[in-house]
PDB file of C-alpha atoms in Angstrom:
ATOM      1  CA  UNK A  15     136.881  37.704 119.478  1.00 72.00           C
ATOM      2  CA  UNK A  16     139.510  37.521 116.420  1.00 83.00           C
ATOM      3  CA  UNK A  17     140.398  40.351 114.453  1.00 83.00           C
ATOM      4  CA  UNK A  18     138.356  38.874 111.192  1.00 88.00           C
ATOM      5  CA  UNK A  19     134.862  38.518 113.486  1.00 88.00           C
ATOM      6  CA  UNK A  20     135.778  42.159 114.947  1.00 89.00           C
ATOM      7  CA  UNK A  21     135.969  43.646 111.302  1.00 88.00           C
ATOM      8  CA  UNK A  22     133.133  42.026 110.449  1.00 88.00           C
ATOM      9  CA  UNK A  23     131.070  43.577 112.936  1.00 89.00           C
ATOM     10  CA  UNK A  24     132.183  46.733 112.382  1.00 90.00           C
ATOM     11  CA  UNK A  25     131.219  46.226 108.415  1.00 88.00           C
ATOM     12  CA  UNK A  26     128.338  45.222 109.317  1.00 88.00           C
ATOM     13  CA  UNK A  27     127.533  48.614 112.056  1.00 89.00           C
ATOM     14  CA  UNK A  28     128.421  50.936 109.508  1.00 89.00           C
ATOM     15  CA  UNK A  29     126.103  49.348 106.654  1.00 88.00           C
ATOM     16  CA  UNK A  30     123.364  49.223 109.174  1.00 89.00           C
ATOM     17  CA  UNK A  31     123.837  52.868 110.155  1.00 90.00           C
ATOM     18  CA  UNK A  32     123.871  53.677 106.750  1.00 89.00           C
ATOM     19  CA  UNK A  33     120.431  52.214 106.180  1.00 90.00           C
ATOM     20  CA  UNK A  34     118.878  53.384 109.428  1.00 92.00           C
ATOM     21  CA  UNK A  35     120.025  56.784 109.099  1.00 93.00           C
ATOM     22  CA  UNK A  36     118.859  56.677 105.562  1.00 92.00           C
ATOM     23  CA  UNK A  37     115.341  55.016 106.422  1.00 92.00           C
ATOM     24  CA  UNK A  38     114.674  57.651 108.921  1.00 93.00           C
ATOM     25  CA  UNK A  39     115.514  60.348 106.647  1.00 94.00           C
ATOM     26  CA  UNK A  40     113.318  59.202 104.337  1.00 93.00           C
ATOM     27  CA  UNK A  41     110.301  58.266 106.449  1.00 93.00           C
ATOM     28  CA  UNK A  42     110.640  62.130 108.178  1.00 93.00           C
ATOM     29  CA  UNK A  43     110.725  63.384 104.452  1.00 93.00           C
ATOM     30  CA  UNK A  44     107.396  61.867 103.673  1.00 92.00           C
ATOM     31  CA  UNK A  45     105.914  62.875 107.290  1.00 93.00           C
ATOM     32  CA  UNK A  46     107.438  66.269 106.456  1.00 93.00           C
ATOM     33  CA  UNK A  47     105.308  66.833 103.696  1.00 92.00           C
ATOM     34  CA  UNK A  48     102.515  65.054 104.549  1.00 90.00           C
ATOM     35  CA  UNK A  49     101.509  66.385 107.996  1.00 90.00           C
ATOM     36  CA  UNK A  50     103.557  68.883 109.152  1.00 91.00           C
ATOM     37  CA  UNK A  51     103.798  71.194 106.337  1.00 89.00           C
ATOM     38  CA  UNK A  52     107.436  70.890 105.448  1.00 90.00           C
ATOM     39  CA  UNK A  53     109.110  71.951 108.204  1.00 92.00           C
ATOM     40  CA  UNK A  54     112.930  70.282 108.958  1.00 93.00           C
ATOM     41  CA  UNK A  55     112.266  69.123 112.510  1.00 94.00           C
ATOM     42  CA  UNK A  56     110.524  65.827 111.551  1.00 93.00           C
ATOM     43  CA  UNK A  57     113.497  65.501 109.114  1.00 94.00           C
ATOM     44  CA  UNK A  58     116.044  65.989 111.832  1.00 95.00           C
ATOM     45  CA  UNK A  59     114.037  63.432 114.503  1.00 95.00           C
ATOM     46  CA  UNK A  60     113.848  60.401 112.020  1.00 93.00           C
ATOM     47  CA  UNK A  61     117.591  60.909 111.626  1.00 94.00           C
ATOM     48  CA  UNK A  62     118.106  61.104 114.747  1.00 95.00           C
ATOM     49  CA  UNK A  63     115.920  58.147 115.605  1.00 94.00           C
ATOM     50  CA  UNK A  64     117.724  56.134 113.002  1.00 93.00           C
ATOM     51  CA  UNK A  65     121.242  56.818 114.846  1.00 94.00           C
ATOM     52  CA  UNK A  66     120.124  56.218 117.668  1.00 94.00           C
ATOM     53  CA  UNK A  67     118.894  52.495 116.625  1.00 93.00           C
ATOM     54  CA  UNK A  68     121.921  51.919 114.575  1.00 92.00           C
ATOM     55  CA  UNK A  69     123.894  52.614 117.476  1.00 93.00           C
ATOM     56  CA  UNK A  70     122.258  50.547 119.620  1.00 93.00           C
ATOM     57  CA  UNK A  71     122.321  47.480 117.098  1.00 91.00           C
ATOM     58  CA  UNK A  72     126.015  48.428 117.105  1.00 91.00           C
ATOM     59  CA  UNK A  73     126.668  47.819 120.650  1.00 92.00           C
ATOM     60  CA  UNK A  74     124.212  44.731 120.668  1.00 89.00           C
ATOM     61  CA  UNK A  75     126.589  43.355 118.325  1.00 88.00           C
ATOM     62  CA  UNK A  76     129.720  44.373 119.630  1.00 88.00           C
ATOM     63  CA  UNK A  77     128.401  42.936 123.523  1.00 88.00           C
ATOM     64  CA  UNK A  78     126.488  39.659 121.678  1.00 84.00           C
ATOM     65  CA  UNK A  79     130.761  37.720 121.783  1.00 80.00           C
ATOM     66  CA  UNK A  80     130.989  38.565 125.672  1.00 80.00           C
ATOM     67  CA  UNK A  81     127.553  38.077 126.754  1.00 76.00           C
ATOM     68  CA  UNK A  82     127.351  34.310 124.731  1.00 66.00           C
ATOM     69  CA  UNK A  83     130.207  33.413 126.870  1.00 64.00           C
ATOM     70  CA  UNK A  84     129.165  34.752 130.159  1.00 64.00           C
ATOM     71  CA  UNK A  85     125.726  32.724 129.366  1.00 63.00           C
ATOM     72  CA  UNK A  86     128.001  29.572 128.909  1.00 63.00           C
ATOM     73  CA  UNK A  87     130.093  29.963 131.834  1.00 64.00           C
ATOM     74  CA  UNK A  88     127.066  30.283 134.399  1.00 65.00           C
ATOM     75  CA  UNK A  89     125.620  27.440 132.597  1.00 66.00           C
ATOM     76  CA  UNK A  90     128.353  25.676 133.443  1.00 62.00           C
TER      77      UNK A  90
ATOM     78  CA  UNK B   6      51.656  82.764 114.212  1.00 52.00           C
ATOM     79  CA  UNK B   7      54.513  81.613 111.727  1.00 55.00           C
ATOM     80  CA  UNK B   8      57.432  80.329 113.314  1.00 56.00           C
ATOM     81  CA  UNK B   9      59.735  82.869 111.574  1.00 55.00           C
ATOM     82  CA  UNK B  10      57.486  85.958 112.732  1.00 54.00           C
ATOM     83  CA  UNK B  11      60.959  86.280 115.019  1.00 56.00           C
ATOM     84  CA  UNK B  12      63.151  87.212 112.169  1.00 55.00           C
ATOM     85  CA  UNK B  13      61.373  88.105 109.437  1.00 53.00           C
ATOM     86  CA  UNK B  14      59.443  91.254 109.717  1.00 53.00           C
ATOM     87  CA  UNK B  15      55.848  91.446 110.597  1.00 51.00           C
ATOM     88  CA  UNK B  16      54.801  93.051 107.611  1.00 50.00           C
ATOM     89  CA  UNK B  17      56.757  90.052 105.246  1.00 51.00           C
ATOM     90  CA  UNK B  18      54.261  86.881 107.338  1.00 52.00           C
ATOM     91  CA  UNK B  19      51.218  88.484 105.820  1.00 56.00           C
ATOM     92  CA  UNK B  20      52.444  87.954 102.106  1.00 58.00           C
ATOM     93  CA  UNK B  21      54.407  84.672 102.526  1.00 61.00           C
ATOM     94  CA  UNK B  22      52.697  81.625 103.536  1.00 70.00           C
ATOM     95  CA  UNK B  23      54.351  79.415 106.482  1.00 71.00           C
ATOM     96  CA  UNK B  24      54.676  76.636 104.147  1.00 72.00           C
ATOM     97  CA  UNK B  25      56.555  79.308 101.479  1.00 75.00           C
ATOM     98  CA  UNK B  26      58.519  80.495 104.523  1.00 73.00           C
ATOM     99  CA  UNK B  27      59.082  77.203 105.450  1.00 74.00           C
ATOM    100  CA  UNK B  28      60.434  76.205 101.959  1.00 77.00           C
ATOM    101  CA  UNK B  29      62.412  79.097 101.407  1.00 77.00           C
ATOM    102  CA  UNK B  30      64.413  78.249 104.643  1.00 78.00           C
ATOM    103  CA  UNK B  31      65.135  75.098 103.510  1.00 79.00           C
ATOM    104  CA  UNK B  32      66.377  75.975 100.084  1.00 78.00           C
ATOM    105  CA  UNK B  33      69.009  78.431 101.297  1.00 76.00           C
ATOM    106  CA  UNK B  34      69.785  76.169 104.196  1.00 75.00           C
ATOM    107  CA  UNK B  35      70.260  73.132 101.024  1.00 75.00           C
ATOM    108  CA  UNK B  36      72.509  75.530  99.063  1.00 75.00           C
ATOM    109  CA  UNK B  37      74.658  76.296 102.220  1.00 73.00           C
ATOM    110  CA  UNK B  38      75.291  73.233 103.158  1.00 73.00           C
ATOM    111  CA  UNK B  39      75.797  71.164  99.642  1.00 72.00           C
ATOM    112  CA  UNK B  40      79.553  72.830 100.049  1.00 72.00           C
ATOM    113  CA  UNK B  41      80.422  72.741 103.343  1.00 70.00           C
ATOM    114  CA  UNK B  42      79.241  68.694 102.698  1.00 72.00           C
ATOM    115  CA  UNK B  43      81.578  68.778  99.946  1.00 70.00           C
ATOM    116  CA  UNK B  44      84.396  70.486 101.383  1.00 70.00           C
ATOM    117  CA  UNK B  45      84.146  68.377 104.748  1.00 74.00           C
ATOM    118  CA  UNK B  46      84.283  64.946 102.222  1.00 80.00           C
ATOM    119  CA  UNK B  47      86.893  66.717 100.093  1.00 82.00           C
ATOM    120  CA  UNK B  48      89.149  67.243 103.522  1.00 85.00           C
ATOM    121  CA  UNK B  49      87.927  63.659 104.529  1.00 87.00           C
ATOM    122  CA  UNK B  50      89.631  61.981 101.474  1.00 87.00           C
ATOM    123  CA  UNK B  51      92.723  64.025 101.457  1.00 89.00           C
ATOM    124  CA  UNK B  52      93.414  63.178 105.193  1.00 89.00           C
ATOM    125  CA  UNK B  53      92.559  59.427 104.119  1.00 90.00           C
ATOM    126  CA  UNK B  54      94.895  59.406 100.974  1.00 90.00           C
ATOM    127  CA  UNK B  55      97.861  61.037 103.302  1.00 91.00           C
ATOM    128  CA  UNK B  56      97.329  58.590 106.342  1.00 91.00           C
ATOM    129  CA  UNK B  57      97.459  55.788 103.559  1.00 92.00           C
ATOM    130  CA  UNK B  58     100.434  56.977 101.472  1.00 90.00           C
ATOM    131  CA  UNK B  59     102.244  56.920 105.303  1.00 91.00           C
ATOM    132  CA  UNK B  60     101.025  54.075 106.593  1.00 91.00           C
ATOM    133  CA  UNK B  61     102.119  52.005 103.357  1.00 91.00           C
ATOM    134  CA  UNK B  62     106.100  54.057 103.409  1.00 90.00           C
ATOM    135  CA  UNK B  63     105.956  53.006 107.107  1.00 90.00           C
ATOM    136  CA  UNK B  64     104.714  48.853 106.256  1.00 89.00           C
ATOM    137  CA  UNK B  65     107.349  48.717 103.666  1.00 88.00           C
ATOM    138  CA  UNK B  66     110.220  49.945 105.817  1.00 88.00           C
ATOM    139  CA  UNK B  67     108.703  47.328 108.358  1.00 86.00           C
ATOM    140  CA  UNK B  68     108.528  44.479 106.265  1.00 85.00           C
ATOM    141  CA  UNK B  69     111.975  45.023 103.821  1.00 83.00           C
ATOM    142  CA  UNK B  70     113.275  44.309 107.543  1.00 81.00           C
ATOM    143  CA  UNK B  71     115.244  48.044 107.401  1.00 84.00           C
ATOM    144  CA  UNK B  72     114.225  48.662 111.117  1.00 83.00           C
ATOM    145  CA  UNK B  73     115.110  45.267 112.254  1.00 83.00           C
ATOM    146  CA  UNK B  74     119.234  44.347 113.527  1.00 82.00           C
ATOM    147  CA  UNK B  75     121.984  44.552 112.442  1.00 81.00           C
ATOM    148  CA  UNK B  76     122.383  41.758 109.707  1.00 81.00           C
ATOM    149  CA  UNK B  77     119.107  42.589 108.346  1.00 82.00           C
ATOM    150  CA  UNK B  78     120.317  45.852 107.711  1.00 81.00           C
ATOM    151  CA  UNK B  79     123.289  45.031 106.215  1.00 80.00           C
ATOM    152  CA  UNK B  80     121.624  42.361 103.989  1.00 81.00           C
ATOM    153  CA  UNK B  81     119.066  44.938 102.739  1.00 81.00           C
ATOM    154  CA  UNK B  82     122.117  46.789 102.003  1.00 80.00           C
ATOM    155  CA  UNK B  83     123.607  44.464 100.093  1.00 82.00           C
ATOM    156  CA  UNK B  84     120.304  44.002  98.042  1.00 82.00           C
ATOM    157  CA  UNK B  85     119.814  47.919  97.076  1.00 80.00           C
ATOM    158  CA  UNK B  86     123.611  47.723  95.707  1.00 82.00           C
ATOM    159  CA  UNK B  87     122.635  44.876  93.363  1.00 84.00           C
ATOM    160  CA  UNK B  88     119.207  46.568  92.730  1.00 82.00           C
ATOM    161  CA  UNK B  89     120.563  50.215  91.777  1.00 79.00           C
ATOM    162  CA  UNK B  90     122.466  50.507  88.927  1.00 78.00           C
ATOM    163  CA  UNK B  91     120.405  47.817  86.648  1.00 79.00           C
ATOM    164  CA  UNK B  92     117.617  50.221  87.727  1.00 79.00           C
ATOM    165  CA  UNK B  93     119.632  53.459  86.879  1.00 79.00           C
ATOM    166  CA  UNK B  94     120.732  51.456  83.617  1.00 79.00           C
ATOM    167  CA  UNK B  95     117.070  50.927  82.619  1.00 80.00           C
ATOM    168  CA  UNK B  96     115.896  54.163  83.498  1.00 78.00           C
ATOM    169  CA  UNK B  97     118.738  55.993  81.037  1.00 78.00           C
ATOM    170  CA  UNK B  98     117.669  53.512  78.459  1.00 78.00           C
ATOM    171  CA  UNK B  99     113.876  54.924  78.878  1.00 77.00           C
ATOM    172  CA  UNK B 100     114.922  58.048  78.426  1.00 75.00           C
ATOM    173  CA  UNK B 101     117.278  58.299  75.830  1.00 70.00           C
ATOM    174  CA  UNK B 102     120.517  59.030  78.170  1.00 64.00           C
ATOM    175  CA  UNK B 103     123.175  56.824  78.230  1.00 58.00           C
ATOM    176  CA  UNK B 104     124.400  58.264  74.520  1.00 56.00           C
ATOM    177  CA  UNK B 105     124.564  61.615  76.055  1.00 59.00           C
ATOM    178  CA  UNK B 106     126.653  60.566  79.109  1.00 60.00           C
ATOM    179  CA  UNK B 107     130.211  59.723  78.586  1.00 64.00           C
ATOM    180  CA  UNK B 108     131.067  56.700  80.307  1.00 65.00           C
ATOM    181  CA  UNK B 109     132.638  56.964  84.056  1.00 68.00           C
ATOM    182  CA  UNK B 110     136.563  56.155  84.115  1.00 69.00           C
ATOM    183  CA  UNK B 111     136.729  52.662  85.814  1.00 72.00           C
ATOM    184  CA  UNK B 112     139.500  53.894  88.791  1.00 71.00           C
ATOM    185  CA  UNK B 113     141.656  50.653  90.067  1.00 75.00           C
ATOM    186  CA  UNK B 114     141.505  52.383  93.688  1.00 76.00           C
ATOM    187  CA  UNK B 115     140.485  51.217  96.960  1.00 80.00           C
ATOM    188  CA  UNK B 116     140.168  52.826  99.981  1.00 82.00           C
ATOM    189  CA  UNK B 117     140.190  50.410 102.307  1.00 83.00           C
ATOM    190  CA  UNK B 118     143.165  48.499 100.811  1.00 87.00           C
ATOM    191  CA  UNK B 119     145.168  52.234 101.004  1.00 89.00           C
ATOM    192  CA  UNK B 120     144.031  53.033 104.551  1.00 90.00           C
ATOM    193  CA  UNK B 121     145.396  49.835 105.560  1.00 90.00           C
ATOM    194  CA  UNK B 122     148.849  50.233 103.808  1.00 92.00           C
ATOM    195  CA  UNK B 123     149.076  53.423 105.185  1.00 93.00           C
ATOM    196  CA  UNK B 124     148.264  52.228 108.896  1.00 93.00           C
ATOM    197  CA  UNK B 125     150.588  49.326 108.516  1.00 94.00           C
ATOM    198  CA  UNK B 126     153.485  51.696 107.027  1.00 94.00           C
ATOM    199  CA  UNK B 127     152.693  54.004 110.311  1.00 95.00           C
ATOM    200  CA  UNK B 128     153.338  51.559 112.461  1.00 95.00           C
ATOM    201  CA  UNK B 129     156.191  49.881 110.952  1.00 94.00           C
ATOM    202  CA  UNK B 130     158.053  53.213 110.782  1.00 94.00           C
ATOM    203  CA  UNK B 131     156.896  54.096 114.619  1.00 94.00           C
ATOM    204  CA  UNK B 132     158.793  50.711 115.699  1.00 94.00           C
ATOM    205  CA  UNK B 133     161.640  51.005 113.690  1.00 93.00           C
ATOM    206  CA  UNK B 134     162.100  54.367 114.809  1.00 94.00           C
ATOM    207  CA  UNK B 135     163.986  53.991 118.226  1.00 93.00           C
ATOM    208  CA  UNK B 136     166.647  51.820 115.984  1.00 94.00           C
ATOM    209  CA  UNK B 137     166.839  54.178 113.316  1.00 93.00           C
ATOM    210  CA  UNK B 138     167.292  56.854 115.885  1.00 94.00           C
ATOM    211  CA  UNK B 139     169.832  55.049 117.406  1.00 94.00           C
ATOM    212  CA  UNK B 140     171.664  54.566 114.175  1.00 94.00           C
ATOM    213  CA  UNK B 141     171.646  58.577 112.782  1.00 94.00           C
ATOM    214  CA  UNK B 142     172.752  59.787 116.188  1.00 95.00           C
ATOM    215  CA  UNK B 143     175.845  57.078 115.819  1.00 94.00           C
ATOM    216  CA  UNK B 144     176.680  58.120 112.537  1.00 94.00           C
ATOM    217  CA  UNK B 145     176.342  61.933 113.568  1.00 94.00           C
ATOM    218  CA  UNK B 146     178.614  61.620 116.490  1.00 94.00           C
ATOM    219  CA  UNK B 147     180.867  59.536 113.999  1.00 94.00           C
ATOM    220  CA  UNK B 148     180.671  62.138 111.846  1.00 94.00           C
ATOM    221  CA  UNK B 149     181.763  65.140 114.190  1.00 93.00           C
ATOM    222  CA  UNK B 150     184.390  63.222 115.787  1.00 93.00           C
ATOM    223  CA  UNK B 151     186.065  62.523 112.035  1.00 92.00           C
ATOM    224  CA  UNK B 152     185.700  66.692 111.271  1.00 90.00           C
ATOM    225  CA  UNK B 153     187.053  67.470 114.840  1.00 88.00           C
ATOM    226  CA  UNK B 154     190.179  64.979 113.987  1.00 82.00           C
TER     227      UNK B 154
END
């Protein structure tokens, strides 16, 4: 993987993370006040939740280089 | 025997017909239940208006593609920073702002373009430094051995 393709993966991870984590702030917000009476804890999970997918879109994209050629090699 | 001999005293059955008896129930039974009906269909739409407002956040997340990987993410990224500040800009127009606020200083920094001078400086000096070293120690011991002459 070159440097340029490395950077732009990592633009790309933190602009997704930025989104997720912002999505699931907003979505426990609205849950937050809707159903469970404002507490935080909904708050705190859809953060959490959209982390945890931005990390693991991170790594998918990160691996996607290694595994492409390991797919081509054994189809060789 | 009237049916409500059981509750009602047995002196009230002898000056209230059953069909009185029978009417009165069902008039205060009516006005009892009218708002319970109306509170139960009051709670009904409130839960329906709540599961819609969260069920229509949760299909636009789905479908602005903000859950999906990673390039959608970064594309609808891209899309809110072109969508912002003409909707900021409009918005202050509406309501009479943007004479009030002084205009933001345009700075000609970037971050990215200092962290990577600074990380190319750091490493520049780190492999320079065993030369460098090298050179002040010679010119020390130079130095000493021209004072001790």
């Amino acid at each position: 993987m070159s440097e340029k393709e490395l950077g732009k993966k990592w633009d790309r991870c933190l602009a997704d993370g930025a989104i997720k984590i912002g999505t699931g702030l907003g979505l426990g917000i609205v849950f937050s006040v809707l159903f469970f009476k404002r507490h935080t804890w909904p708050i705190s999970l859809g953060s959490g939740a959209g982390l945890g997918m931005a990390y693991a879109n991170c790594q998918n994209d990160l691996r996607s280089h290694y595994m492409l050629q390991r797919s081509e090699k054994e189809q060789v | 025997m009237c049916l409500f001999s059981l509750c009602v005293p047995s002196s009230c059955c002898h000056f209230i017909s059953c069909q009185c008896q029978f009417l009165l129930v069902l008039l205060c039974g009516s006005l009892f239940l009218i708002p319970v009906g109306f509170f139960c269909l009051l709670n009904f739409w409130k839960l329906a208006t709540k599961v819609s407002i969260a069920g229509g956040a949760l299909y636009v997340v789905y479908d602005s593609g903000l859950l999906g990987n990673s390039v959608q993410g970064s594309e609808a990224l891209g899309k809110a920073k072109a969508a912002v500040p003409p909707a900021i800009e409009e918005w202050m127009k509406y309501f009479g702002l943007q004479a009030q606020l002084p205009t933001m200083p345009k700075i000609e920094f970037s971050p990215v373009q200092g962290w990577n001078s600074g990380v190319r400086w750091t490493i520049s000096s780190l492999s320079e430094a065993p030369t460098k070293a090298n050179e002040y120690t010679n010119q020390g011991l130079q130095y000493i051995k021209d004072l001790v002459k």
